Tab-separated table of C-alpha atoms in Angstrom:
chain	number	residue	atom	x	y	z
A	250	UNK	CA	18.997	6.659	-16.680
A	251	UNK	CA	15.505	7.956	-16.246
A	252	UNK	CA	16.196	6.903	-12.227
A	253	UNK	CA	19.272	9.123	-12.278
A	254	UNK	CA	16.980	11.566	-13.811
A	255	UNK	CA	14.426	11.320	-11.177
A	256	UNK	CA	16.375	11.496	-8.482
A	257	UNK	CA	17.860	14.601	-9.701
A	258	UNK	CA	14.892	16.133	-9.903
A	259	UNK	CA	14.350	15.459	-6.559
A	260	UNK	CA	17.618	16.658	-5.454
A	261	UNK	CA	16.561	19.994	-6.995
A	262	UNK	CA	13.631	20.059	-5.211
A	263	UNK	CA	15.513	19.741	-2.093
A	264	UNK	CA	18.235	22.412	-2.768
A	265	UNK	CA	16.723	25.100	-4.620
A	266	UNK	CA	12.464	24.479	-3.782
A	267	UNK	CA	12.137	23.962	-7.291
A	268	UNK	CA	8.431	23.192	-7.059
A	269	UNK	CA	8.876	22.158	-11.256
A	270	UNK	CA	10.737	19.845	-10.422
A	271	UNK	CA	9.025	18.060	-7.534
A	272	UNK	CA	5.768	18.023	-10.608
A	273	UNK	CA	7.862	16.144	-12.964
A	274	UNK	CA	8.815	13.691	-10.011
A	275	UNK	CA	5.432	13.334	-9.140
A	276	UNK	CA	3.751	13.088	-12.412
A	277	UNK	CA	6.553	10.375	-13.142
A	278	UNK	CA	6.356	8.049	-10.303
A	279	UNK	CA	2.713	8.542	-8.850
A	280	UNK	CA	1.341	6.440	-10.992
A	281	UNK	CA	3.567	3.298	-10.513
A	282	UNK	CA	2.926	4.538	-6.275
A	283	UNK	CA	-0.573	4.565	-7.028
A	284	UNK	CA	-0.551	0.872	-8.528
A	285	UNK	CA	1.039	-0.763	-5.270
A	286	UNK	CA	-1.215	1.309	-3.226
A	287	UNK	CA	-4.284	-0.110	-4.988
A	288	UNK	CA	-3.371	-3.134	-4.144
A	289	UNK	CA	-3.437	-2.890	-0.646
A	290	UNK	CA	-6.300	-0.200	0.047
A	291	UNK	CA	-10.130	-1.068	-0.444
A	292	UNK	CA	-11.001	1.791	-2.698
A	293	UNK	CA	-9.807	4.370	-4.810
A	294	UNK	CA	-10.017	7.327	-2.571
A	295	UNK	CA	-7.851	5.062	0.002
A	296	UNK	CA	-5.161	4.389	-2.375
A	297	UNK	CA	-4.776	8.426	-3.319
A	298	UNK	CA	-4.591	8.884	0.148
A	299	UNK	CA	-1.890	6.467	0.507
A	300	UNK	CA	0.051	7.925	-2.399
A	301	UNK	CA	-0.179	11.433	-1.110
A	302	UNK	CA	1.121	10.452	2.377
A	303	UNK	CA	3.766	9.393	0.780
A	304	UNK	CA	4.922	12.096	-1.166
A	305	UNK	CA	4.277	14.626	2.121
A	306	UNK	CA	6.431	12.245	4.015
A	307	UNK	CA	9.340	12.230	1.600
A	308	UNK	CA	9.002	16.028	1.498
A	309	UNK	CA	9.190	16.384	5.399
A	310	UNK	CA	11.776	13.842	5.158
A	311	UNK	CA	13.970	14.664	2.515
A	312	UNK	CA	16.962	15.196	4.600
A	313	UNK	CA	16.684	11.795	4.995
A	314	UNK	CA	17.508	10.544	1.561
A	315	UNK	CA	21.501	10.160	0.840
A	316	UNK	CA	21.511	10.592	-3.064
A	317	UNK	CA	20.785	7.346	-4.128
A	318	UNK	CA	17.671	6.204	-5.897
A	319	UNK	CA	14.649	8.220	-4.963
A	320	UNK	CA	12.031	5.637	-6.637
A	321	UNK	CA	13.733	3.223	-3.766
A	322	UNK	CA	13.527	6.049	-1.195
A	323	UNK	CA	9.894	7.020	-2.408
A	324	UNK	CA	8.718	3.213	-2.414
A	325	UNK	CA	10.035	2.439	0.890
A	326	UNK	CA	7.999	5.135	2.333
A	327	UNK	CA	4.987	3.695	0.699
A	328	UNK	CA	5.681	0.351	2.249
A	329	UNK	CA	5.636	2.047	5.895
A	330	UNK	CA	2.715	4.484	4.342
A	331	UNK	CA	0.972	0.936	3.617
A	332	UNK	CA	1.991	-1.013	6.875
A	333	UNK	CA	0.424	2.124	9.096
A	334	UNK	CA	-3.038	1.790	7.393
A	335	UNK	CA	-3.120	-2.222	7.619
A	336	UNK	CA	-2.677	-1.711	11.155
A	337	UNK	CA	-5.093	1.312	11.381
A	338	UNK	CA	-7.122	-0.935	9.329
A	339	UNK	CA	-6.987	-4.142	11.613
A	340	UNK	CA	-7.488	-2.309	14.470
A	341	UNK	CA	-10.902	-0.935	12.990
A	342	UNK	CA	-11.922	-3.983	12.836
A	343	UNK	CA	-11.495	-5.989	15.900
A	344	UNK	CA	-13.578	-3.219	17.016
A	345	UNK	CA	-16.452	-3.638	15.421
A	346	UNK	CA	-16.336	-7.446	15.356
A	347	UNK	CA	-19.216	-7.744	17.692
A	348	UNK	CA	-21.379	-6.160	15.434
A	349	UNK	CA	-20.040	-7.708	12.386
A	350	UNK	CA	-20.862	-11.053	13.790
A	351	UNK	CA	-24.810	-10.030	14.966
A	352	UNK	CA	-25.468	-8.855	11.178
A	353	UNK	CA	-24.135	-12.803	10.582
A	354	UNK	CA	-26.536	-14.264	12.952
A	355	UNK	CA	-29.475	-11.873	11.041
A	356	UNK	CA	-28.322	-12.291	7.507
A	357	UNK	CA	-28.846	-15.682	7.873
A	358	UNK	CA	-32.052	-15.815	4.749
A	359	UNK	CA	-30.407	-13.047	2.525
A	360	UNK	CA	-29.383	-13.448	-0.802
A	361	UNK	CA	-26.368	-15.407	-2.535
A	362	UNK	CA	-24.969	-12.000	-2.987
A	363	UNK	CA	-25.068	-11.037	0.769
A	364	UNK	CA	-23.490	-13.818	1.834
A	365	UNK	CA	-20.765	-13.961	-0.237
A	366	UNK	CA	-19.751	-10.656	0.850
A	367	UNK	CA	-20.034	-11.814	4.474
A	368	UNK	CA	-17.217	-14.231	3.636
A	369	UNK	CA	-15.162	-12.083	2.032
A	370	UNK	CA	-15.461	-10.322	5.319
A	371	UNK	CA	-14.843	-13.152	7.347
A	372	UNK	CA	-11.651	-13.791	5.209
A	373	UNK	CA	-10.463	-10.232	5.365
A	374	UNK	CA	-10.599	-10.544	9.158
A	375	UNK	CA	-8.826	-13.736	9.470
A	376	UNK	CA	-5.845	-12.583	6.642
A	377	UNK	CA	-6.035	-9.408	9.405
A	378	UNK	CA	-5.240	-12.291	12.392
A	379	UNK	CA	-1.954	-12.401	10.119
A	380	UNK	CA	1.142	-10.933	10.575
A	381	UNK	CA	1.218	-7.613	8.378
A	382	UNK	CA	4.182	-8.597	5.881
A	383	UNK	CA	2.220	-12.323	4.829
A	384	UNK	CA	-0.965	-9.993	4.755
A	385	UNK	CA	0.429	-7.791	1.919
A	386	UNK	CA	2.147	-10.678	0.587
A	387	UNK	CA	-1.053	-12.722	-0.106
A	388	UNK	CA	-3.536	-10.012	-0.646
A	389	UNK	CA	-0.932	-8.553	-3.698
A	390	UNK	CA	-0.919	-12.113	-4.980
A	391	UNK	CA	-4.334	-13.561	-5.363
A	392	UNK	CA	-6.716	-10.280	-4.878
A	393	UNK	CA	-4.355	-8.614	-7.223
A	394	UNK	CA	-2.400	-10.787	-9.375
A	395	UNK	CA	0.897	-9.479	-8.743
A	396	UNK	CA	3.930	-11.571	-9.028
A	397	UNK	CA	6.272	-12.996	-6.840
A	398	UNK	CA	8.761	-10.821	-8.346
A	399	UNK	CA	6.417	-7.562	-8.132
A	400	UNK	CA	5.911	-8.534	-4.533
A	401	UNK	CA	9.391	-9.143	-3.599
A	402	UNK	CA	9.663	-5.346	-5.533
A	403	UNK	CA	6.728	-3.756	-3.032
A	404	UNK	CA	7.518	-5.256	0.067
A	405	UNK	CA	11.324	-4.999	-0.776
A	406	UNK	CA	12.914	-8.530	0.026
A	407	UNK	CA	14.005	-11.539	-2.154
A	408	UNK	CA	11.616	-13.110	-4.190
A	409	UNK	CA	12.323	-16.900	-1.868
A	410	UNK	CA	10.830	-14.602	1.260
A	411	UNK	CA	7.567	-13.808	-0.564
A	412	UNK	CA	6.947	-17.701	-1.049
A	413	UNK	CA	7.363	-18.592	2.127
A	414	UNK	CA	5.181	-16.176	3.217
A	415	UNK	CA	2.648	-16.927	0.847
């Protein structure tokens, strides 16, 4: 029901510009957008960003959405919204690889602390040698503590897909 509702709204949006309407559809499923996008994005800023892409990309794209659910049409956007910037993302860093591994050869007398945010680097950029869907897949899981079925929900395939890619 409050799907149907949603999705109305939405409809309204598109038909008549009701700018009311596109509020109430934000307010109502920004923050479940924001919660998958958080999980994926290294900060807070990053995951608003995410969440706002997607809403401007439903809006230029609302032509594209045939009547059915809009918290599927909204959340598949957000999986191509998140897909882009893990790619933007892994591109970033092969390019400043060489310089991430120099500061490795100098931190080698730092601090407990320093180092084991080196490794977290170091496993960031080999989950990044992954392909992009067993990236999401594993950082949701153990960085965030989604479940499989949560997973399955984000990255929109069965829950048997997720474990194999985990």
């Amino acid at each position: 029901m409050r799907d149907r509702r949603l999705t109305q709204h939405f409809l309204r949006f598109r038909a008549q510009g009701d700018t009311r309407a596109l509020g109430e559809l934000f307010d109502a499923l920004s923050p479940e957008l924001l919660r998958v996008a958080r999980h994926v994005a290294r900060d807070e800023a990053e995951a608003e960003d995410l969440v706002q892409a997607t809403f401007i990309t439903a809006l230029e794209r609302a032509d594209r959405h045939r009547g059915g659910s809009v918290r599927a049409f909204l959340l598949g956007i957000a999986r191509y919204e998140l897909l882009e910037y893990l790619r933007r993302r892994s591109k970033r860093n092969a390019r400043i690889e060489p310089a991430v591994s120099t500061m490795r050869d100098f931190a080698t007398g730092v601090s407990t602390a320093v180092r084991r945010k080196r490794d977290r680097e170091r496993l960031h950029l080999a989950l990044e040698s992954l392909p992009i869907d067993q990236q999401i897949a594993l950082e949701l899981r153990y960085w965030h503590g989604l479940s499989m079925a949560e997973i399955a929900d984000v990255q929109q395939v069965a829950p048997a897909t997720v474990r194999t890619r985990i």
